[in-house]
Short mmCIF file of C-alpha atoms in Angstrom, two decimals:
data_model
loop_
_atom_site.label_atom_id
_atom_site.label_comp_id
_atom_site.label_asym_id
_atom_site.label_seq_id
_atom_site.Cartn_x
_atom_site.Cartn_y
_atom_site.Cartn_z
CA UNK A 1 -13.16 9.60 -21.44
CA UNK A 2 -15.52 10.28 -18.35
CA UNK A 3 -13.34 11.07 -15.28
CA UNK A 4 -14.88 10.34 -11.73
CA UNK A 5 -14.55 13.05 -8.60
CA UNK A 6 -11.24 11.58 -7.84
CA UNK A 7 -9.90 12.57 -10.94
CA UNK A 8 -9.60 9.10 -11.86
CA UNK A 9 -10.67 7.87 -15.32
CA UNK A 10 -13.10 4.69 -14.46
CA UNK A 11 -14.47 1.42 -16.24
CA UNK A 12 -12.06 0.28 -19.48
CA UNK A 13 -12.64 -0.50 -22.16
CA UNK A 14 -16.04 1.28 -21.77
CA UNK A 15 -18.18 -1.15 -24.53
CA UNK A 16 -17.65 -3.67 -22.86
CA UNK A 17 -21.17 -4.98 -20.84
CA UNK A 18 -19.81 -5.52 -17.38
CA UNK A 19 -22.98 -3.63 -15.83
CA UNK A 20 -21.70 -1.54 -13.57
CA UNK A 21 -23.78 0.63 -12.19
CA UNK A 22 -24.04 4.53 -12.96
CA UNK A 23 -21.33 6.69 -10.89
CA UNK A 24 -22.30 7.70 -7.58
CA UNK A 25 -25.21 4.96 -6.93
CA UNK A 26 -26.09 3.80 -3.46
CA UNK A 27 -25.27 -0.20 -3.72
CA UNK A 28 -26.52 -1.38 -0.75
CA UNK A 29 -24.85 0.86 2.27
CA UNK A 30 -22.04 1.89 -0.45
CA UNK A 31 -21.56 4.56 -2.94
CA UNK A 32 -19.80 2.84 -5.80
CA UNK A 33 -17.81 5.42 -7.51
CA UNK A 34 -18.12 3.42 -10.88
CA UNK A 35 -19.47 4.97 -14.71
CA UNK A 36 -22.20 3.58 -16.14
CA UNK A 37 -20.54 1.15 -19.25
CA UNK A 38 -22.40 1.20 -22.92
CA UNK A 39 -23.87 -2.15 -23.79
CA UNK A 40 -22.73 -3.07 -26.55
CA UNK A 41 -20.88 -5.86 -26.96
CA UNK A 42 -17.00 -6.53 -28.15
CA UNK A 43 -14.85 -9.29 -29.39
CA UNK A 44 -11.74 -10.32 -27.33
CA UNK A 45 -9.89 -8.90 -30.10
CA UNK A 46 -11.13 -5.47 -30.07
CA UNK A 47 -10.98 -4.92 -26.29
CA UNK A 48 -7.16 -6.06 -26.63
CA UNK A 49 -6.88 -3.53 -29.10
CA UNK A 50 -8.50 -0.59 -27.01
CA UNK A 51 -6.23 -1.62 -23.83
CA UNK A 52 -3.67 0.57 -24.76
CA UNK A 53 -5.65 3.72 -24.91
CA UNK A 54 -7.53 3.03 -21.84
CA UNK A 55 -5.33 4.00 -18.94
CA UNK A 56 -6.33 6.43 -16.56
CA UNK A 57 -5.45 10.00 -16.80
CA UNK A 58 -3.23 10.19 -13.88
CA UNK A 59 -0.82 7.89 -16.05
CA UNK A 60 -0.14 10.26 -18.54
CA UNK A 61 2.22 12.39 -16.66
CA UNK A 62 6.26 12.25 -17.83
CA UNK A 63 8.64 11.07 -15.26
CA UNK A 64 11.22 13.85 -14.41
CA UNK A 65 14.64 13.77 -14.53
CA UNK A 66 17.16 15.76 -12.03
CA UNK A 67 18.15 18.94 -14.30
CA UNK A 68 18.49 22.93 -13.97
CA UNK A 69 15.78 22.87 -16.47
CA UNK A 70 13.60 20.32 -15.24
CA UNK A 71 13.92 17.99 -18.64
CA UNK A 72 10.99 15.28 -18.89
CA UNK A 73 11.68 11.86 -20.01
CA UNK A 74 8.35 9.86 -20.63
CA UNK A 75 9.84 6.47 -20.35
CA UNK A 76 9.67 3.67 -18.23
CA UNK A 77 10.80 -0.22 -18.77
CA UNK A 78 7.85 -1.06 -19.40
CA UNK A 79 7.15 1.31 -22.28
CA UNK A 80 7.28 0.57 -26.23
CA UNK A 81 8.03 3.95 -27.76
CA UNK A 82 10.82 5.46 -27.39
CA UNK A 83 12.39 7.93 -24.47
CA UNK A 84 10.87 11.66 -25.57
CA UNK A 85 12.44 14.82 -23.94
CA UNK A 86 10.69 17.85 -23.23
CA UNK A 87 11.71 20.79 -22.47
CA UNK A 88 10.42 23.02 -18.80
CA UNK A 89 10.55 25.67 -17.38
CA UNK A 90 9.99 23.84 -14.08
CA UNK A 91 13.02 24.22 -11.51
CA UNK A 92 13.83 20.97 -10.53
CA UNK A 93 13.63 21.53 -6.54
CA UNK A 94 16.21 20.12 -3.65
CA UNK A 95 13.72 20.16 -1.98
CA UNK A 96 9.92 18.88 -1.76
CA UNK A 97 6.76 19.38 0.66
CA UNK A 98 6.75 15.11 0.71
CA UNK A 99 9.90 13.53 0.75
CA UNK A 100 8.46 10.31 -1.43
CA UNK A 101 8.24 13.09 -4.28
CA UNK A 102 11.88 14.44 -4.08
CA UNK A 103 12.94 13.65 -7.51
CA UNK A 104 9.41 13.25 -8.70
CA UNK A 105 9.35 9.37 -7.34
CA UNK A 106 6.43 9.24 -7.23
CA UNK A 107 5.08 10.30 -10.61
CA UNK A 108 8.20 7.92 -11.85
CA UNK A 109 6.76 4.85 -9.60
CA UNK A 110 3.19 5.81 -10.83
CA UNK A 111 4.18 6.15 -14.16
CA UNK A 112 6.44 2.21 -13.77
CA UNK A 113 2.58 0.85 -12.35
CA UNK A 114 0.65 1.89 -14.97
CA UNK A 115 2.89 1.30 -18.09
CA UNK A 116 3.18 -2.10 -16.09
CA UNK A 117 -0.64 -2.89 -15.40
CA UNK A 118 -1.46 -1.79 -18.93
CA UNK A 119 0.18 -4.60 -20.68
CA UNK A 120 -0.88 -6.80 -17.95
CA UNK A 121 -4.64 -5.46 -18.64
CA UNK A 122 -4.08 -6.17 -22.56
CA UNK A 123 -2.80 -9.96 -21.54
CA UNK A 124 -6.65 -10.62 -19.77
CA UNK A 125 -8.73 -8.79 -22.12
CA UNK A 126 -6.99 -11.05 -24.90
CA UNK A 127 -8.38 -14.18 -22.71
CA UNK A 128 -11.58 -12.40 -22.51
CA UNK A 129 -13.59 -9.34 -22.44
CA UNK A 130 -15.76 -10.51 -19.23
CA UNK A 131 -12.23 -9.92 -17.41
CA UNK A 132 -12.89 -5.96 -17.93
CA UNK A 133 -14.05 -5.41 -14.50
CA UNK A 134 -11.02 -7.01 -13.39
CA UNK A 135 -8.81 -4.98 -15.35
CA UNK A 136 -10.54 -2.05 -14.09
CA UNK A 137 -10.84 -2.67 -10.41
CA UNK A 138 -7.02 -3.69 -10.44
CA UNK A 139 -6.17 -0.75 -12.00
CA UNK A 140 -8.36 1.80 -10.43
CA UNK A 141 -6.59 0.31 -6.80
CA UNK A 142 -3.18 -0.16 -7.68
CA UNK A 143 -2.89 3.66 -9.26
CA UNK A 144 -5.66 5.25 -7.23
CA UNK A 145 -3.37 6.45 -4.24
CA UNK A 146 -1.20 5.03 -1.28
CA UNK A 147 2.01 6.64 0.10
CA UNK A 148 4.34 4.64 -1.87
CA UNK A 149 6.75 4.65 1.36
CA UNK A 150 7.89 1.02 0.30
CA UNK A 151 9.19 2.45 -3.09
CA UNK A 152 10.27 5.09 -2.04
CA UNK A 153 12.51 3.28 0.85
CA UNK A 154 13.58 0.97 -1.84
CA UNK A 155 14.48 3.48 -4.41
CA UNK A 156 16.34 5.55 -1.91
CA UNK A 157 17.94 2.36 -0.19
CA UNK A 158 19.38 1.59 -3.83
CA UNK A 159 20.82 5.45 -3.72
CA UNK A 160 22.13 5.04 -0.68
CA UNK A 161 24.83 2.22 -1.62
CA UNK A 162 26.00 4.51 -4.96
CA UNK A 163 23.03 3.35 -7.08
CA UNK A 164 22.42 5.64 -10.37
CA UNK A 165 19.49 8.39 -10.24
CA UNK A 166 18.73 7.29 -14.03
CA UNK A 167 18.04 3.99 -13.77
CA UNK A 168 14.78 3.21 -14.66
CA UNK A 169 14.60 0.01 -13.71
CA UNK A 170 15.37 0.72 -10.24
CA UNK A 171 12.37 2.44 -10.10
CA UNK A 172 10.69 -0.76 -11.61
CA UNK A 173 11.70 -2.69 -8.61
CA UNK A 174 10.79 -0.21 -5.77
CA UNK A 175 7.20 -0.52 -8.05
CA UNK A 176 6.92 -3.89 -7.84
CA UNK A 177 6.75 -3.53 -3.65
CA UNK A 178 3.74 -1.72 -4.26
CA UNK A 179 1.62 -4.25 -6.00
CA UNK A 180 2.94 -6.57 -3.38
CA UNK A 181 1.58 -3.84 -0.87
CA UNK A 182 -1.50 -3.85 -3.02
CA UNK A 183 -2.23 -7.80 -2.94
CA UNK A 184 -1.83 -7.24 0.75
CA UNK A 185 -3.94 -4.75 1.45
CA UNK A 186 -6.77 -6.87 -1.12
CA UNK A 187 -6.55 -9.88 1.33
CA UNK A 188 -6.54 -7.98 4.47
CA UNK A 189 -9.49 -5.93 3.76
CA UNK A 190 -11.45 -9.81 3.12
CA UNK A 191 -9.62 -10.75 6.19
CA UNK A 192 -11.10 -7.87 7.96
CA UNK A 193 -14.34 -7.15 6.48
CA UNK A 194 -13.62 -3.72 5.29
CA UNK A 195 -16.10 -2.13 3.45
CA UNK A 196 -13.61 0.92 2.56
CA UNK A 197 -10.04 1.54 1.22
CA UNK A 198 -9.02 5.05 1.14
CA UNK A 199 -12.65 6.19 1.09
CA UNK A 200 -13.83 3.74 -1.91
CA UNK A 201 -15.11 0.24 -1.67
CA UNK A 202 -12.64 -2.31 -0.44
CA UNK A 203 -12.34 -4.50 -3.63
CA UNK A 204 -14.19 -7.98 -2.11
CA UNK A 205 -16.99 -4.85 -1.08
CA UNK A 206 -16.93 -3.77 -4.77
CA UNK A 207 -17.57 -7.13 -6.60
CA UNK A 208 -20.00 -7.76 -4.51
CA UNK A 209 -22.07 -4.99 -5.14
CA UNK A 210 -21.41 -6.18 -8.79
CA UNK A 211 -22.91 -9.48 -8.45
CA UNK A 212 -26.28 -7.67 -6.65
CA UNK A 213 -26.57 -4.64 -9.45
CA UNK A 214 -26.32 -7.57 -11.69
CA UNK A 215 -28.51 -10.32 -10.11
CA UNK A 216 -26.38 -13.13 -10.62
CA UNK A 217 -27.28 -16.39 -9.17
CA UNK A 218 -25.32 -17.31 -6.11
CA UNK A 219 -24.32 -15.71 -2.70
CA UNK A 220 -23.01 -12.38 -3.62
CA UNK A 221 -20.55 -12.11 -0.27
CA UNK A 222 -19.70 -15.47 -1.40
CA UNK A 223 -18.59 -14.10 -5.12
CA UNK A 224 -17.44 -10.84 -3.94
CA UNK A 225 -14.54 -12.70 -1.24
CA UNK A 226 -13.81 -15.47 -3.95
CA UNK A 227 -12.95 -12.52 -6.73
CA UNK A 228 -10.80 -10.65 -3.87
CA UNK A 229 -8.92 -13.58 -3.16
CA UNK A 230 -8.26 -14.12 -6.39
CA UNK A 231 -7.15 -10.38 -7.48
CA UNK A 232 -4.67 -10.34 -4.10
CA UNK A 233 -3.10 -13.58 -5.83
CA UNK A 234 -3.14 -11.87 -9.46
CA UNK A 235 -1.35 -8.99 -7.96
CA UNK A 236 0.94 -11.00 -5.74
CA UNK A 237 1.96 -12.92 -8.91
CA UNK A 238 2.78 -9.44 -10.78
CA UNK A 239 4.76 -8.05 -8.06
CA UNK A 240 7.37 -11.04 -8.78
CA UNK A 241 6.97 -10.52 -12.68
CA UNK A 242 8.03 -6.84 -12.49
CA UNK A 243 10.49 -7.48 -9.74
CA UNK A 244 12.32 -9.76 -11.79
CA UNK A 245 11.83 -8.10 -15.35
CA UNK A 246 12.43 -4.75 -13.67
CA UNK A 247 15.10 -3.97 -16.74
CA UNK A 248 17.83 -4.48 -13.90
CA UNK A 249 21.08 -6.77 -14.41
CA UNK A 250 20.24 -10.38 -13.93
CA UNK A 251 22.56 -10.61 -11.11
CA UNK A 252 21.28 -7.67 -9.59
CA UNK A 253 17.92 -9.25 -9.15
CA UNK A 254 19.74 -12.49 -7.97
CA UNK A 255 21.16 -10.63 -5.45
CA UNK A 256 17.93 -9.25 -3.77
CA UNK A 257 15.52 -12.10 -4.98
CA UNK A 258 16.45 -14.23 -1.60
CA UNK A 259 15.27 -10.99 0.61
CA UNK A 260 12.11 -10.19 -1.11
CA UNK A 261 10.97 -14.01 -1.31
CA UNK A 262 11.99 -13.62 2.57
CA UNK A 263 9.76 -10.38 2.64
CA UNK A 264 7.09 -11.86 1.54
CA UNK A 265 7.20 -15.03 3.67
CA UNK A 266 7.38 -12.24 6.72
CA UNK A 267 4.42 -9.99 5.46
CA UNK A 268 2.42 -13.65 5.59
CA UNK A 269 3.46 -14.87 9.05
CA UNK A 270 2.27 -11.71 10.34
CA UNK A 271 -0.83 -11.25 9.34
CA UNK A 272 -1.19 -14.72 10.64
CA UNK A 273 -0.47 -13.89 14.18
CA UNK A 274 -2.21 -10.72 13.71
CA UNK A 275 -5.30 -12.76 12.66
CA UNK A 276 -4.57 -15.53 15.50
CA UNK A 277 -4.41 -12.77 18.51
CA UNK A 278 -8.19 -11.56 18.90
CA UNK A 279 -8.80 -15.60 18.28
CA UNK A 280 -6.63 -17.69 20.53
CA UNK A 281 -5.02 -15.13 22.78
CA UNK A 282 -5.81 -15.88 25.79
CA UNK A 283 -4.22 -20.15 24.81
CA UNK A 284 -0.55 -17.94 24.77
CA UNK A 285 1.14 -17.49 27.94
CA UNK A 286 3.65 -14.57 25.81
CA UNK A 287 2.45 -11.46 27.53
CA UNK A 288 0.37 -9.72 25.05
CA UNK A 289 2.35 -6.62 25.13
CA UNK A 290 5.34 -8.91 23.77
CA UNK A 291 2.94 -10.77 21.03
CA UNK A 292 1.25 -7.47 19.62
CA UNK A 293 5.28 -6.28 19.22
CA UNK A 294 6.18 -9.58 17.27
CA UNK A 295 2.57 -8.84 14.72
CA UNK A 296 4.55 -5.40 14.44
CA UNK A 297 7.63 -6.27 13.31
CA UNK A 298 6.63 -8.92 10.92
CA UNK A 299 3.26 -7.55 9.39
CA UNK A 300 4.27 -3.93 9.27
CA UNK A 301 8.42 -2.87 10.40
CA UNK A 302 10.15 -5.08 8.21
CA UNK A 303 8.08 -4.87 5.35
CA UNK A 304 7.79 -1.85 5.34
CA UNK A 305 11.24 -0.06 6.18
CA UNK A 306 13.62 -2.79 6.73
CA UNK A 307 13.41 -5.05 3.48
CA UNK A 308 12.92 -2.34 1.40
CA UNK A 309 15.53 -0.87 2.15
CA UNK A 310 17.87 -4.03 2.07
CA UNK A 311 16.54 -4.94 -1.14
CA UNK A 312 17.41 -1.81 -2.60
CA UNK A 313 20.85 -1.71 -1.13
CA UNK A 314 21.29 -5.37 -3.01
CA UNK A 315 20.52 -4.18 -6.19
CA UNK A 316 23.06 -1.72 -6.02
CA UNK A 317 25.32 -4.13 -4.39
CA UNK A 318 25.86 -2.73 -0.88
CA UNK A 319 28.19 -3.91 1.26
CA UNK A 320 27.30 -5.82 4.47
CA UNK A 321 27.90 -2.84 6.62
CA UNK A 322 25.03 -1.05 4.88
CA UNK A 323 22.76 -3.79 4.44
CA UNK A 324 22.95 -4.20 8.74
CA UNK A 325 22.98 -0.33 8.82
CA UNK A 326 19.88 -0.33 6.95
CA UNK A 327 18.69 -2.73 9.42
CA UNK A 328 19.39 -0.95 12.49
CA UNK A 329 17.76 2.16 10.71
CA UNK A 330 14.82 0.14 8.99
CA UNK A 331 13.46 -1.89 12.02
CA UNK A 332 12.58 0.96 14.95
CA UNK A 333 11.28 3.68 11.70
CA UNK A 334 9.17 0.40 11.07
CA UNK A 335 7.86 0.36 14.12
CA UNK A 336 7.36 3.71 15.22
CA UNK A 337 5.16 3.54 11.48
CA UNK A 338 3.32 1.29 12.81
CA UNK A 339 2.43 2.54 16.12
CA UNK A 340 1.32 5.65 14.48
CA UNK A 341 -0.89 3.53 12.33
CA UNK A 342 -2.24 2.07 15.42
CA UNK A 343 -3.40 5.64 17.09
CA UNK A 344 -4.68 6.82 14.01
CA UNK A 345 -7.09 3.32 13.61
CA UNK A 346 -8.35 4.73 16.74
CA UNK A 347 -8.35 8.34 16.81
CA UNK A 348 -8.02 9.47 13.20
CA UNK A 349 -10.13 11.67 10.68
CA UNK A 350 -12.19 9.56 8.08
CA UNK A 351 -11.74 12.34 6.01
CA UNK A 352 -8.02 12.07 5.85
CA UNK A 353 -7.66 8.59 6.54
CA UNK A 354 -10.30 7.22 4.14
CA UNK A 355 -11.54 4.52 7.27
CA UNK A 356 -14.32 4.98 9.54
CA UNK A 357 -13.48 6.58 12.85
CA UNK A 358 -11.88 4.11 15.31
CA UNK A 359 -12.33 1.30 12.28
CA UNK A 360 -9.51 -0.70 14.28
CA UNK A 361 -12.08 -1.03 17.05
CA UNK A 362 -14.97 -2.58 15.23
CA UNK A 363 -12.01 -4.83 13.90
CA UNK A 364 -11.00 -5.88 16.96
CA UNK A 365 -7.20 -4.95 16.03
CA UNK A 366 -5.46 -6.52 19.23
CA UNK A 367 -2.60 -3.84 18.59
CA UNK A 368 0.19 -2.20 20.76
CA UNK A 369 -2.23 0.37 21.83
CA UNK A 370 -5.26 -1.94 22.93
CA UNK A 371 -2.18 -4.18 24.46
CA UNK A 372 -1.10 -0.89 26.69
CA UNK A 373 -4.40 0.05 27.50
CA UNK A 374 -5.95 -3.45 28.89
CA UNK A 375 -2.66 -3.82 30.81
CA UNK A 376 -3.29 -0.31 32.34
CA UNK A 377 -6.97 -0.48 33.10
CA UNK A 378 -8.94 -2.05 36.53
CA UNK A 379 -9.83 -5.53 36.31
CA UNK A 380 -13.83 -4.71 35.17
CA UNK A 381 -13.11 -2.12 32.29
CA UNK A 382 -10.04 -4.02 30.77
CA UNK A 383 -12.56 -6.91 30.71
CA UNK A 384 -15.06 -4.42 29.11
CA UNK A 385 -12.53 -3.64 26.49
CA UNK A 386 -11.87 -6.83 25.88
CA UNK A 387 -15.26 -8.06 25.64
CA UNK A 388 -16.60 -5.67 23.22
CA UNK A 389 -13.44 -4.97 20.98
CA UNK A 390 -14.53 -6.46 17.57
CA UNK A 391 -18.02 -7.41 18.42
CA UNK A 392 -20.58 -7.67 15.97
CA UNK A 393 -23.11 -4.95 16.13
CA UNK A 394 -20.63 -2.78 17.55
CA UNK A 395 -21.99 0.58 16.94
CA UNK A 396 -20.88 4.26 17.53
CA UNK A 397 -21.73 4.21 21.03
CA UNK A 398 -20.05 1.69 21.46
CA UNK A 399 -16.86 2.44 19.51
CA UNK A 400 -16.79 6.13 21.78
CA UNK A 401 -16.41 4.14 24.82
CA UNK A 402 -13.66 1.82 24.07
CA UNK A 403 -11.95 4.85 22.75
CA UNK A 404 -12.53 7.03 26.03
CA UNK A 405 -11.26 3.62 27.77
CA UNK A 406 -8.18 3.40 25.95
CA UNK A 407 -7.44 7.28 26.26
CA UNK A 408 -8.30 7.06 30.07
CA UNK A 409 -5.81 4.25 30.48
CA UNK A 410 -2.80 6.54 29.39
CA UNK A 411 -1.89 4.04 26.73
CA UNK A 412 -1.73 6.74 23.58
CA UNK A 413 0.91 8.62 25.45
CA UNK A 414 2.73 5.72 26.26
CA UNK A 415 2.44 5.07 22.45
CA UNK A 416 3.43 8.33 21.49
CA UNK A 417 6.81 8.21 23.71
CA UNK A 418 7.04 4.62 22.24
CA UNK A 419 7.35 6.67 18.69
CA UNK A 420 9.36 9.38 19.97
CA UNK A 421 12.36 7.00 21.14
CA UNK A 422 12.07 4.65 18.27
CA UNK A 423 12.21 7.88 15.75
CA UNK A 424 15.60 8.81 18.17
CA UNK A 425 17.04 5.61 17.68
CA UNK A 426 16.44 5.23 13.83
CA UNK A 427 18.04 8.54 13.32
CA UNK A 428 21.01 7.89 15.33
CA UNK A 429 21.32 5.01 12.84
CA UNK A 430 21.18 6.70 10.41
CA UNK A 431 23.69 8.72 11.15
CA UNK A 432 25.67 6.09 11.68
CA UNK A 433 24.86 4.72 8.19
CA UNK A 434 27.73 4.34 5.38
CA UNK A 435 25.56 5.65 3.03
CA UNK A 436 27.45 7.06 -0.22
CA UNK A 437 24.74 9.39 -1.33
CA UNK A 438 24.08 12.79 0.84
CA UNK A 439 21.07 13.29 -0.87
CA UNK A 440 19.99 9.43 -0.22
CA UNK A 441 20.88 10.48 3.31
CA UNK A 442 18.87 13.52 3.37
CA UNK A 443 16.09 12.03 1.91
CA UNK A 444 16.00 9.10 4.45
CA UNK A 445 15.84 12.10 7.31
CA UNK A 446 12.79 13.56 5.86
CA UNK A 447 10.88 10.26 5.10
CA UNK A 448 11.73 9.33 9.01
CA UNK A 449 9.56 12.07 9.56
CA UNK A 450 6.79 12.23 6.76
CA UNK A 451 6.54 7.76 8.69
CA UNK A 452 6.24 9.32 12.10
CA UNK A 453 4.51 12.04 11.78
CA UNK A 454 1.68 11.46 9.51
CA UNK A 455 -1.78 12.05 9.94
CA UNK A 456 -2.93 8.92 7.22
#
């Protein structure tokens, strides 16, 4: 199989006619990073049957157990063979560069989404074969990179409150936040207009290039946000199937089921108020420091600290002093996330980031930051900023001087003691924490820091 620069193996099953166009072509103002598919057609039938060997290479990797001789199991829940052992010479480390891959949870969440999305591939290439680009899009997104902090917070949450290092379908669950993460991140590239996600067409930006290379009939913006829409939904749906067929007891999952439906409730009330800010602010007398705080916790803390942790700590049955410990811990690391995420919308390297520079800017994110800086700034440039944040046409020019605004108003070291204190206050938690597991608390020390000090 043909592997694109990412590494990433591209375009399943590959005789299928979906017309992409050849790797690397200029689509309008994008590169699509696609391979050119053979036309030739396929029944249903035979593209079911070629699902299975049409994963991408990254998914081939074992998950690795905790050993002295670094054993490899190449199993996951979702999985039909059997577990295989292999033998390694590879140490298995206390310690890792990234705290999400201490125990190789990473590879063993990667490993949970693709085994997952694989039978979920074969289930729409039964229906039919003109669902390949779906297949492929889904999968090249969901496996193609992210920081997998959610799982990671959820698998070590479940550690914390005595949960088992071999249980697979603990891993499962933390998984399933990440396709939830993924359906989010679908929609709110639509809701934004992104062209990019981590320096490849946002998926809305992708099916529309699609319907041009194609020359369907129809609007192809139109087509493009339709097929997003409905991909965010198809992967909001999954997230609940693997959450709740994780291979967990039943009343495990009953346990948690409550918090992630609330999760998920929270993620969308969020992004509604994040949406409303730049529209109505100025009808809501809440000062806007106050309101762009409230988008934080909602859109960004709770999902992506807070309930994750909680929910892991259900399905290991934690007591209610580590559920509100994980709370206390959860909701300033959430923040102080967040914040960071702000200043690097603004000030970050496209090249490590995978967004333009200050992309929150042309979005007109009405964030913490921008909140800080208009409240600093004279009457005439806060009105500047305000004016021009978000507006169409806004070019580079234009994004330099809202940036030189917001760094002249002293708002990004405001920010930056903002993340300072919050990171004090999560650790003191922490230590405060009944957490059974000294690695789980370890672990939860590092990823404090890998949340707050991150440069993507």
């Amino acid at each position: 199989m043909e592997t694109a620069r990412s590494g990433r193996v591209l375009g399943v099953p590959r005789a299928i006619p979906v017309g992409y166009p050849p790797f690397g072509q200029a689509v309008g103002q994008l590169s699509i990073c696609w391979d050119t598919c053979v036309d030739t057609q396929v029944s249903a039938e035979e593209a079911h049957g070629r699902a299975a060997d049409a994963r991408p290479a990254r998914c081939s990797y074992p998950a690795r157990t905790s050993g002295a001789t670094g054993a490899l199991r190449f199993w996951s829940p979702y999985r039909s063979e059997s577990p295989v052992s292999i033998t390694s010479s590879v140490p298995s480390p206390t310690s890792v560069g990234n705290p999400v891959d201490e125990e190789w949870l990473r590879e063993r969440v990667d490993q949970a989404l693709c085994d997952f999305v694989g039978d979920q591939e074969r289930t729409l290439l039964a229906i039919s074969p003109q669902l390949s680009p779906v297949c492929t899009t889904v999968r090249d997104f969901v496996t193609g990179g992210g920081k997998r902090l959610r799982a990671a917070f959820c698998y070590w949450g479940w550690r914390g409150a005595g949960g088992s290092p071999d249980e697979p379908g603990a891993v499962a669950a933390a998984a399933a936040l990440e396709l939830l993460q993924a359906s989010a991140l679908v929609h709110d590239d639509l809701m934004d207009r992104s062209d990019t996600r981590r320096g490849l067409p946002s998926v809305h930006r992708r099916f529309e290039a699609l319907h041009d290379a194609e020359g369907w009939r129809g609007d192809a913006g139109q087509y493009g946000g339709a097929t997003a829409i409905l991909v965010g939904d198809l992967l909001l749906v999954w997230c609940d199937a693997l959450f709740g067929d994780s291979g967990l007891p039943r009343d495990a999952v009953r346990r948690a089921k409550p918090l992630f439906d609330l999760m998920r409730t929270e993620v969308m009330a969020g992004q509604y108020l994040d949406m409303l800010e730049p529209a109505a602010a100025w009808t809501e007398p809440t000062p806007p420091v106050e309101r762009a705080r409230t988008v934080i916790h909602y859109k960004s803390a709770k999902y992506t600290v807070q309930r994750p942790l909680q929910i892991g700590g259900l399905l290991a049955d934690a007591p209610a002093e580590l559920v509100a410990a994980y709370e206390s811990f959860g909701l300033p690391l959430g923040e102080a996330f967040q914040l960071r995420d702000d200043l690097l919308g603004v000030y970050g390297d496209p090249a490590v980031t995978g967004k333009p520079a200050g992309d929150d800017l042309r979005e007109g994110k009405r964030t913490l930051l921008i909140a800080e800086a208009s409240a600093a700034l004279g009457a005439a440039d806060a009105r500047f900023l305000d004016d021009h944040l978000g507006a169409p046409g806004l070019d580079a020019t234009g994004v330099e001087r809202l940036r030189d605004l917001v760094t002249r108003s002293g708002a990004p070291a405001r920010v930056e003691a903002r993340i300072a204190a919050l990171r004090a206050d999560a650790l003191t938690a922490l230590a405060a924490a009944p957490i059974a597991d000294p690695t789980a608390r370890a672990v939860l020390h590092r990823l404090t820091d890998a949340a707050t000090a991150r440069r993507h």
